PDB file of C-alpha atoms in Angstrom:
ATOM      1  CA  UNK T 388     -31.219   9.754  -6.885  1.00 67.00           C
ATOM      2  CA  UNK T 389     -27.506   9.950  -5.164  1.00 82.00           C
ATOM      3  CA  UNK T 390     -26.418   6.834  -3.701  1.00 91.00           C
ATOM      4  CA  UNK T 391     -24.108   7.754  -1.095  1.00 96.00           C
ATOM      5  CA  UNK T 392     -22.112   5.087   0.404  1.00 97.00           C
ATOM      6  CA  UNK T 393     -24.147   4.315   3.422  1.00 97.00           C
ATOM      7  CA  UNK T 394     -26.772   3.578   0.847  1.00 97.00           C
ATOM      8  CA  UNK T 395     -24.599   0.945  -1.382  1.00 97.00           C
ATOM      9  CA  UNK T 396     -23.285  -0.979   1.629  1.00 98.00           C
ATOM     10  CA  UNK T 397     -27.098  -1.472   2.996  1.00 97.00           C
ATOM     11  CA  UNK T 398     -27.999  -2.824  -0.943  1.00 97.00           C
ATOM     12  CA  UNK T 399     -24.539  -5.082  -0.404  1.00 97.00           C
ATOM     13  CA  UNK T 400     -26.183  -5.998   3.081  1.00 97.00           C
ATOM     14  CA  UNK T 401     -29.872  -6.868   2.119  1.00 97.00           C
ATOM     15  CA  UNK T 402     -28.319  -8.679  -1.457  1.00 95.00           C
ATOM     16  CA  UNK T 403     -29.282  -6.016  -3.625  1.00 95.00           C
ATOM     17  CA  UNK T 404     -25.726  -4.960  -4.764  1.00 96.00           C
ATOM     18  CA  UNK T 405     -23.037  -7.689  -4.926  1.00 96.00           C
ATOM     19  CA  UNK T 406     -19.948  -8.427  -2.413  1.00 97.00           C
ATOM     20  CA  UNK T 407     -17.210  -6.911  -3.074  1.00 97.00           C
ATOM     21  CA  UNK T 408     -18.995  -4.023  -4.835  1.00 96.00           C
ATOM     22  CA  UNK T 409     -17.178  -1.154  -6.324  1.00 96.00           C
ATOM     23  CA  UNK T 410     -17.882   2.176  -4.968  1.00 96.00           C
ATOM     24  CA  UNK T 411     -15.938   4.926  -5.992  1.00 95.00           C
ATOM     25  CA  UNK T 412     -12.537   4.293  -4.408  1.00 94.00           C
ATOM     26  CA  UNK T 413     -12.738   1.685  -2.213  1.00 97.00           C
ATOM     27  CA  UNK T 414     -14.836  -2.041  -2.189  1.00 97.00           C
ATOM     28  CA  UNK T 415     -17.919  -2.851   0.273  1.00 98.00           C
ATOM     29  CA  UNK T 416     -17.604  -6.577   1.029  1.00 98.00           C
ATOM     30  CA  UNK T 417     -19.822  -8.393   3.235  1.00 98.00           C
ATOM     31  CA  UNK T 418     -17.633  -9.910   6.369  1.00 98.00           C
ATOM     32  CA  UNK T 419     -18.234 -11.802   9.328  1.00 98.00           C
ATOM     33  CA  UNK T 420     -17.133 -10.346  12.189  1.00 98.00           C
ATOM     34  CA  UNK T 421     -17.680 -13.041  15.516  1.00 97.00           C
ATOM     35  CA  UNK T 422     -20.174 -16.164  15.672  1.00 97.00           C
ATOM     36  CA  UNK T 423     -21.714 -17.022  18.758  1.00 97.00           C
ATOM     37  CA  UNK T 424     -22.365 -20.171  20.726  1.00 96.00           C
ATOM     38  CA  UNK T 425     -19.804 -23.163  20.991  1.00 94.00           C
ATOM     39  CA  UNK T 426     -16.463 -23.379  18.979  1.00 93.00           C
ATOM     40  CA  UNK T 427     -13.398 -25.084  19.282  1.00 91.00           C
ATOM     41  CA  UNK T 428      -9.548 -22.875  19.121  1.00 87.00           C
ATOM     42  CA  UNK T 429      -7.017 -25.934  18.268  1.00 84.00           C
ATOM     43  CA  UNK T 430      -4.208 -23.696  19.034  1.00 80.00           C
ATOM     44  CA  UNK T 431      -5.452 -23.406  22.629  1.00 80.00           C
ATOM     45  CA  UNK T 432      -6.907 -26.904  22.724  1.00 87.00           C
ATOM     46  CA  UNK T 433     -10.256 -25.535  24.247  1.00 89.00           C
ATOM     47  CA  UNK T 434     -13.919 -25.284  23.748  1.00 91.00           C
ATOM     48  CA  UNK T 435     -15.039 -21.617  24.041  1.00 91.00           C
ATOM     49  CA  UNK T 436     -18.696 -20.554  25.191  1.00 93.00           C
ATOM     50  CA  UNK T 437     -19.513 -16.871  23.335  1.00 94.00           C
ATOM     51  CA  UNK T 438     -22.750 -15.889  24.748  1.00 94.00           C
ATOM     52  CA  UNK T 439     -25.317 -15.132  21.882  1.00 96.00           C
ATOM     53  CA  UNK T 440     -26.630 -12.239  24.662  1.00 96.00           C
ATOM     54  CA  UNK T 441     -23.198 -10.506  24.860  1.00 95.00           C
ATOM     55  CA  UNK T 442     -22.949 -10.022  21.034  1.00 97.00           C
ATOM     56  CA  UNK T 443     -26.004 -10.106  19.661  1.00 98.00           C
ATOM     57  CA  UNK T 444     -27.482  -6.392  20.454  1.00 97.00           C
ATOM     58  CA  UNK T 445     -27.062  -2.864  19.605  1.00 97.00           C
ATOM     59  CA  UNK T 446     -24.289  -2.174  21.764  1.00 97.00           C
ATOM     60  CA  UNK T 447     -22.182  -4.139  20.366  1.00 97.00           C
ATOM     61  CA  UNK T 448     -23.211  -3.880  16.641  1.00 98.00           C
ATOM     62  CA  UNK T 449     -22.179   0.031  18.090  1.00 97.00           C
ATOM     63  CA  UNK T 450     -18.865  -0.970  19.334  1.00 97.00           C
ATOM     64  CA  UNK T 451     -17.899  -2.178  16.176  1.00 97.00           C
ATOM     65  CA  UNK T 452     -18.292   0.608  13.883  1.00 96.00           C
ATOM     66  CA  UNK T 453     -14.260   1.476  12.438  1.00 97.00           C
ATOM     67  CA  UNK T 454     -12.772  -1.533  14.062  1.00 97.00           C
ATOM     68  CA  UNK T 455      -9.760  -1.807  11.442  1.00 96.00           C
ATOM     69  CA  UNK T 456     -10.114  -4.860   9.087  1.00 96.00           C
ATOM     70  CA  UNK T 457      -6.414  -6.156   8.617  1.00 94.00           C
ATOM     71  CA  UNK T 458      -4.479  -9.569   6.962  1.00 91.00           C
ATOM     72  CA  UNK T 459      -3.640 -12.350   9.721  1.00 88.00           C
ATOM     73  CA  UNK T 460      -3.348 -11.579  13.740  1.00 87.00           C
ATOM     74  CA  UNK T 461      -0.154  -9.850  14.731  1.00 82.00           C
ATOM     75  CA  UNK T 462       2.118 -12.381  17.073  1.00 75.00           C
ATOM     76  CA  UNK T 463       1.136 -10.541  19.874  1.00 66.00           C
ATOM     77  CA  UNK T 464      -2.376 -10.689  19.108  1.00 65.00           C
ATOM     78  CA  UNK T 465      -3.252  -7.438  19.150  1.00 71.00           C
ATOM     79  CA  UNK T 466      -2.488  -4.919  17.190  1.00 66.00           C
ATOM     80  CA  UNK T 467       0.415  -2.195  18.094  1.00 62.00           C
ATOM     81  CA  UNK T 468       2.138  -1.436  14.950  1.00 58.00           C
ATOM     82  CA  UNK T 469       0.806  -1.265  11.162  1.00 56.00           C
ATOM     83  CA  UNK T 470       3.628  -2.897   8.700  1.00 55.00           C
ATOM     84  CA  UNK T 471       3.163  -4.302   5.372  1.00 55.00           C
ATOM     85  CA  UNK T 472       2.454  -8.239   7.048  1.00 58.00           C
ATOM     86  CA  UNK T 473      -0.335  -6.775   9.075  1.00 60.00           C
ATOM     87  CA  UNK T 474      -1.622  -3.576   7.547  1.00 80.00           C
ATOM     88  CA  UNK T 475      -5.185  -2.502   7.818  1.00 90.00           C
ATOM     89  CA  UNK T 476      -6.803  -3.042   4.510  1.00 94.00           C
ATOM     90  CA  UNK T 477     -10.318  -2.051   5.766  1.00 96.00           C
ATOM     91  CA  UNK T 478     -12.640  -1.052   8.703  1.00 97.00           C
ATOM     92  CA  UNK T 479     -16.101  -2.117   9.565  1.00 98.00           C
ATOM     93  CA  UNK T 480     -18.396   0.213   7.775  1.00 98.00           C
ATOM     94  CA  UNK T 481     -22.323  -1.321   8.630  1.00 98.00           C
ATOM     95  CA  UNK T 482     -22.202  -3.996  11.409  1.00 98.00           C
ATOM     96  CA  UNK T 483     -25.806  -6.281  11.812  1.00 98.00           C
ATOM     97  CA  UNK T 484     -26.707  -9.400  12.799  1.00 98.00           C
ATOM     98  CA  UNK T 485     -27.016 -12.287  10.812  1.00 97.00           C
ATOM     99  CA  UNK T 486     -28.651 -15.476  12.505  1.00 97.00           C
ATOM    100  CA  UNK T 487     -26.711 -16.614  15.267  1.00 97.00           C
ATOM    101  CA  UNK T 488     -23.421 -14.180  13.859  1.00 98.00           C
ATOM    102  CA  UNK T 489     -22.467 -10.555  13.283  1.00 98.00           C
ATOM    103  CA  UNK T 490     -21.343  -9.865  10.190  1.00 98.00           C
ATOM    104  CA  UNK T 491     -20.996  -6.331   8.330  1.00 98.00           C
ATOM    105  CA  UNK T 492     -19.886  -4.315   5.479  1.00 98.00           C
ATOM    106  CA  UNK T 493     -16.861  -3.340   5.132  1.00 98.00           C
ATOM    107  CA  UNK T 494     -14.674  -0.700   3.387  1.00 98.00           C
ATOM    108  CA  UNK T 495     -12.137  -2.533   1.757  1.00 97.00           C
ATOM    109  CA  UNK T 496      -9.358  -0.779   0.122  1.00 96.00           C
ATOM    110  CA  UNK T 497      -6.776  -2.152  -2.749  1.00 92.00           C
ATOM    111  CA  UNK T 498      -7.299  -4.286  -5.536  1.00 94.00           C
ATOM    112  CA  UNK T 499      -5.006  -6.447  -4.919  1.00 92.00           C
ATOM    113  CA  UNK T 500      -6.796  -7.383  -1.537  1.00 93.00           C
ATOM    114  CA  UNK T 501     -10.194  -7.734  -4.050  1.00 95.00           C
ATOM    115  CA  UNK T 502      -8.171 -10.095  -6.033  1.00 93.00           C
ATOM    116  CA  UNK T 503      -7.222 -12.515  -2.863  1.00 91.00           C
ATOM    117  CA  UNK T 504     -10.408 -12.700  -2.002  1.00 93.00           C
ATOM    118  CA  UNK T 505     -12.532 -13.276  -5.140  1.00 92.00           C
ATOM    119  CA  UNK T 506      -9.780 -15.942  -6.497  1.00 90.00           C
ATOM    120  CA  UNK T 507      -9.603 -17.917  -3.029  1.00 90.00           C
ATOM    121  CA  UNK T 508     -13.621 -17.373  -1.954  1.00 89.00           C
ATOM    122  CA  UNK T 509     -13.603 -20.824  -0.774  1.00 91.00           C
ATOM    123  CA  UNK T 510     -10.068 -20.174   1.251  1.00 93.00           C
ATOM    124  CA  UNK T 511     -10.395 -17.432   3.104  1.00 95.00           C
ATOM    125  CA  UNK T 512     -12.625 -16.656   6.046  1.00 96.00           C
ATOM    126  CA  UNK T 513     -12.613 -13.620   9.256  1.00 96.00           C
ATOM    127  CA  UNK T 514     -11.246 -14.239  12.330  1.00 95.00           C
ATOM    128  CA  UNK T 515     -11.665 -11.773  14.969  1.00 95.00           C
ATOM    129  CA  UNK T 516      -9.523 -10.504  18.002  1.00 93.00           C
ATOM    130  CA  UNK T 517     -11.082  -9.061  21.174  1.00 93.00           C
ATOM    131  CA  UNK T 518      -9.881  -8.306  24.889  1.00 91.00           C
ATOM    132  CA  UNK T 519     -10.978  -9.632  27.976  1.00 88.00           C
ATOM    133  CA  UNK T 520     -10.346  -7.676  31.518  1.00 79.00           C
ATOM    134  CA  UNK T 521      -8.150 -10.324  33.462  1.00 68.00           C
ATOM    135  CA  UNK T 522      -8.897 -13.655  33.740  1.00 56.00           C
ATOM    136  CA  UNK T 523     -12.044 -13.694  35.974  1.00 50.00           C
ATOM    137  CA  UNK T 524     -13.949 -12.476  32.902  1.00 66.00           C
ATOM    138  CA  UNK T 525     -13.075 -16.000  31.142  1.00 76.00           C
ATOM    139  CA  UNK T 526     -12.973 -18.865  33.753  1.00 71.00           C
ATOM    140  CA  UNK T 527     -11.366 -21.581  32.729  1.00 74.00           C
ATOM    141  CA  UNK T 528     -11.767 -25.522  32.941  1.00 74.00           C
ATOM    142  CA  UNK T 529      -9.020 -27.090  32.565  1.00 75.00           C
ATOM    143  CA  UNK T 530      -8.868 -30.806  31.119  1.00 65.00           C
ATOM    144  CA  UNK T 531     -13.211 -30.643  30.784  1.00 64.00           C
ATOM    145  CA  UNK T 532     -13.386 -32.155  27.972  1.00 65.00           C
ATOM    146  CA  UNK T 533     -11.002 -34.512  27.856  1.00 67.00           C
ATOM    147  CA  UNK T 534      -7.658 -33.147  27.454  1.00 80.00           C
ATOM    148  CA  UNK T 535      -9.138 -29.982  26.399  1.00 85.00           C
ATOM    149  CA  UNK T 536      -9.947 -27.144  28.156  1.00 87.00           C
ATOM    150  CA  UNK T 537     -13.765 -24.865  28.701  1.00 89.00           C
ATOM    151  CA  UNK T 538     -13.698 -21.869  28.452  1.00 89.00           C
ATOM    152  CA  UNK T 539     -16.396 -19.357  29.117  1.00 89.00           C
ATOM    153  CA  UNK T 540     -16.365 -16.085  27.907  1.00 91.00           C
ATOM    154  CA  UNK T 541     -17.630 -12.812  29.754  1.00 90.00           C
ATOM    155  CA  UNK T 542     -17.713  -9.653  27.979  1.00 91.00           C
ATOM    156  CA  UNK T 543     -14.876  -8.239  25.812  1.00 93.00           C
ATOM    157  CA  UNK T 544     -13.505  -4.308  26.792  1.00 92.00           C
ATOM    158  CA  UNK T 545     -11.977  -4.311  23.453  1.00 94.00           C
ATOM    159  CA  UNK T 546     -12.420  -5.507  19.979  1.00 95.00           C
ATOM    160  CA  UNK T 547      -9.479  -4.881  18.774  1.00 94.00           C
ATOM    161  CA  UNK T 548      -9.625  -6.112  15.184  1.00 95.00           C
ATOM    162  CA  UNK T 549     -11.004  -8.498  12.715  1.00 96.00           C
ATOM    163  CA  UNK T 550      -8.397 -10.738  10.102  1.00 95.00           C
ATOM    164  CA  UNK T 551      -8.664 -12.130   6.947  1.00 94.00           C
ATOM    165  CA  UNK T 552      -7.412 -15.483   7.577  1.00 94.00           C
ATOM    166  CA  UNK T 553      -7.550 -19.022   5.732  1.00 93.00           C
ATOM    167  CA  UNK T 554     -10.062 -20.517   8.713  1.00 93.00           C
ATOM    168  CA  UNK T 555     -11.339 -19.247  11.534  1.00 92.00           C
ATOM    169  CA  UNK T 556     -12.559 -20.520  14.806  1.00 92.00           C
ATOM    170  CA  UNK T 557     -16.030 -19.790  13.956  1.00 95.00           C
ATOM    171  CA  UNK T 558     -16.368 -21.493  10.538  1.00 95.00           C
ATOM    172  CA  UNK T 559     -17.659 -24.509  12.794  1.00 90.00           C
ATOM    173  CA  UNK T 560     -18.478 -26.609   9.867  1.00 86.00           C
ATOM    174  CA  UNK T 561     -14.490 -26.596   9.109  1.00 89.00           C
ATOM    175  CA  UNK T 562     -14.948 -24.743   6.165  1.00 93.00           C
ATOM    176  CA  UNK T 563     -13.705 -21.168   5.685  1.00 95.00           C
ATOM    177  CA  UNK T 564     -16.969 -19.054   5.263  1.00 95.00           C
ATOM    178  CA  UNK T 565     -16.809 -15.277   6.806  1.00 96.00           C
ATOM    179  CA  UNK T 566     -16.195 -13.867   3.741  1.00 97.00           C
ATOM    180  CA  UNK T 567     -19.269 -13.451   1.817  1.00 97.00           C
ATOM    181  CA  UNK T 568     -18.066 -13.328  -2.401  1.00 96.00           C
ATOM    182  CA  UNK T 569     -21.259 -12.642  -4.699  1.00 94.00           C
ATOM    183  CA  UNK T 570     -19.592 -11.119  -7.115  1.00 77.00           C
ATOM    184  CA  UNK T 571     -18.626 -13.101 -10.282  1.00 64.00           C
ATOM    185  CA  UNK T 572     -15.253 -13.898 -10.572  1.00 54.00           C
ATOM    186  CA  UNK T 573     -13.152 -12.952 -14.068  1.00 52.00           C
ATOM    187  CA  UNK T 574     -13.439 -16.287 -15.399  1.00 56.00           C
ATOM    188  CA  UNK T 575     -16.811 -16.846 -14.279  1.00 50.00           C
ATOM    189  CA  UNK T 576     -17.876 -13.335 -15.919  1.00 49.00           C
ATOM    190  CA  UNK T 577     -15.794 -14.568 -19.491  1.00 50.00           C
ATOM    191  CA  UNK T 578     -17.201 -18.324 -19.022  1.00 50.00           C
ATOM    192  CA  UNK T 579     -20.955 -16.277 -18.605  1.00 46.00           C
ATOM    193  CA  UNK T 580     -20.189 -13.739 -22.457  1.00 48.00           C
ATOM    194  CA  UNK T 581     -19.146 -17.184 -23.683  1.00 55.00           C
ATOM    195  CA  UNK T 582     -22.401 -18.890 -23.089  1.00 54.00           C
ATOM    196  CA  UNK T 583     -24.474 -15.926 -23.991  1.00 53.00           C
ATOM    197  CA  UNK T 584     -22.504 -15.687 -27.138  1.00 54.00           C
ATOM    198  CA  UNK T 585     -22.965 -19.357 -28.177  1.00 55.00           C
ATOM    199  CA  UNK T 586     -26.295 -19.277 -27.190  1.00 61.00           C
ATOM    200  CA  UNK T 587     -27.246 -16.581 -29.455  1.00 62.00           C
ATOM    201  CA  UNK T 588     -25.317 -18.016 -32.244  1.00 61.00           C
ATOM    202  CA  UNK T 589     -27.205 -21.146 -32.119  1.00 59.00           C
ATOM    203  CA  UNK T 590     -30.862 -19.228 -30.984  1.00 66.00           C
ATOM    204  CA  UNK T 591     -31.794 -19.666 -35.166  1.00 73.00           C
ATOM    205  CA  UNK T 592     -31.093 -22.608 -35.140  1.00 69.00           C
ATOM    206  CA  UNK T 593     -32.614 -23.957 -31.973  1.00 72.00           C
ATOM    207  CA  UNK T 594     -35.950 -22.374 -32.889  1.00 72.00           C
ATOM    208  CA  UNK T 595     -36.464 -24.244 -36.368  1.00 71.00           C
ATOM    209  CA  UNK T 596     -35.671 -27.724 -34.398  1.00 65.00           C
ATOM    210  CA  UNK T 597     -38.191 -26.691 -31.903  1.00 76.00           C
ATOM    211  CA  UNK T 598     -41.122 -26.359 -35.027  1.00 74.00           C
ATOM    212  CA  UNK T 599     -39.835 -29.215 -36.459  1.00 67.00           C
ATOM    213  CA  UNK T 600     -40.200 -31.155 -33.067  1.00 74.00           C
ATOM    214  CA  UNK T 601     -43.797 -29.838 -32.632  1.00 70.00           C
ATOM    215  CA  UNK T 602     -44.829 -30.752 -36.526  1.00 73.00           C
ATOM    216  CA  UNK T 603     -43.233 -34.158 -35.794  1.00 68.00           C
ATOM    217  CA  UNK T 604     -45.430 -34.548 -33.093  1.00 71.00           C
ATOM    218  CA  UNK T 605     -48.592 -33.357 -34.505  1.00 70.00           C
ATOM    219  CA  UNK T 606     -47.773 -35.846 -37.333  1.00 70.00           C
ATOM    220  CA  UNK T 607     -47.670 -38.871 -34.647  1.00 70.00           C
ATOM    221  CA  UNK T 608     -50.653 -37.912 -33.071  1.00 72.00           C
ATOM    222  CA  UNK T 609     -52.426 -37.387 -36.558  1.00 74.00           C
ATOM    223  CA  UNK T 610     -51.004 -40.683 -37.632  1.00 72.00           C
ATOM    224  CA  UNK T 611     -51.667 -42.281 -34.350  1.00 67.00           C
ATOM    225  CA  UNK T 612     -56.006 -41.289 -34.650  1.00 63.00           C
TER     226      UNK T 612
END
C-alpha cells in the first residue's frame, strides 16, 4: 500500500510513526500550535484569558492549515519579510486538538532545522503569533493583578504564524514543551547498538549462570527436605 504524506503525518499524529519522521524530502514533526486557558506573557507583564471555545473547534483547526512555521517572532511581530533570521522553515500540515491545546503536524524542511530540534528537545518549544481587530476585541485590566495587567482575549482575524522559540507563553509549567521529539537522538540510537551489542555478547554467558542459579537452588531445597 502507498503511503502518501497525509497518511505518514496522521501515523506521526496518533504515535504510530515517530516525530520528526522522514518523508521523502521534507520532516513531519509534531508541534504545538496555541494552548488555551490562563497564561502569563512576562514581556507584557499580563495574565491572558484564551478561551478554550474560540480555539478548540473545526474552524479554527481549518484556519490553520499552511500557516508558515518560522524561527523566533519578527520585531514587528508579524511577519512582512522572509530573511535568513526569520525564514519559514515549515507550515502546518494536519492541525487537531490535543487536550486543552492545538497542536499539529508539520512539514518541516532542512536538516539542519532537524538537528536544532532533536539536540535541544528539552530547549525549544512553539510560540504562536495571531491578530486581534483593535483593541475592543482584547479588553484590558490594567494593574488586576497586582502590578500586572488581565487581559481577555476575543477572537483572532489572523494567525499569522507559529515560532520555534526557547519558551513559550503556553509552556505554563515553565518548561519548554511544544515541540513533540520521539525520535531517538544520534547518541541515543549509538548508546541503543551498544547495548544490543553487549547484550548479545554476554547472552551465552548469561544463560549458563541462569542454570547454574536454578541447579543451585534445587540443591538448597533438596538439601533443605
Amino acid at each position: 500500500m502507498l503511503l502518501t504524506e497525509i497518511d505518514a503525518a496522521k501515523q506521526v499524529r496518533d504515535g504510530g510513526l515517530p516525530s520528526p519522521h522522514k518523508f521523502t524530502n521534507m520532516w513531519l514533526v509534531n508541534l504545538r500550535i496555541t494552548g488555551t486557558g490562563l497564561a502569563y506573557r512576562s514581556n507584557e507583564k499580563e495574565y491572558v484569558w484564551r478561551s478554550p471555545q474560540t480555539y478548540l473547534n473545526p474552524q479554527f483547526l481549518e484556519r490553520c492549515s499552511g500557516v508558515p512555521v518560522i524561527i523566533d517572532h519578527p520585531e514587528g511581530k508579524m511577519l512582512e519579510q522572509v530573511g535568513n533570521k526569520h525564514r519559514i522553515v515549515g507550515t502546518v500540515m494536519l492541525p487537531y486538538i490535543r487536550g486543552d491545546e492545538v497542536w499539529a503536524i508539520c512539514r518541516i524542511y532542512g536538516q539542519e532545522i532537524i538537528d536544532y530540534i532533536t539536540k535541544n528537545k528539552d530547549c525549544v518549544s512553539t510560540s504562536p503569533n495571531v491578530v486581534f481587530c483593535g483593541a475592543a476585541e482584547c479588553p484590558v485590566v490594567e494593574n488586576a493583578m497586582g502590578e500586572d495587567n488581565f487581559c481577555i482575549e476575543g477572537t483572532p482575524f489572523l494567525i499569522d504564524h507559529v515560532a520555534l522559540v526557547p519558551l513559550g507563553v503556553w509552556d505554563k509549567d515553565g518548561k519548554p514543551a511544544g515541540v513533540e521529539v520521539t525520535t531517538p537522538s544520534e547518541d541515543e540510537q549509538i548508546a541503543a547498538v551498544i547495548k544490543a551489542a553487549v547484550d548479545a555478547a554476554f547472552k551465552p554467558a548469561t544463560e549458563k549462570l541462569e542454570k547454574l542459579s536454578g541447579r543451585l537452588d534445587e540443591m538448597e531445597r533438596i538439601t533443605a527436605a
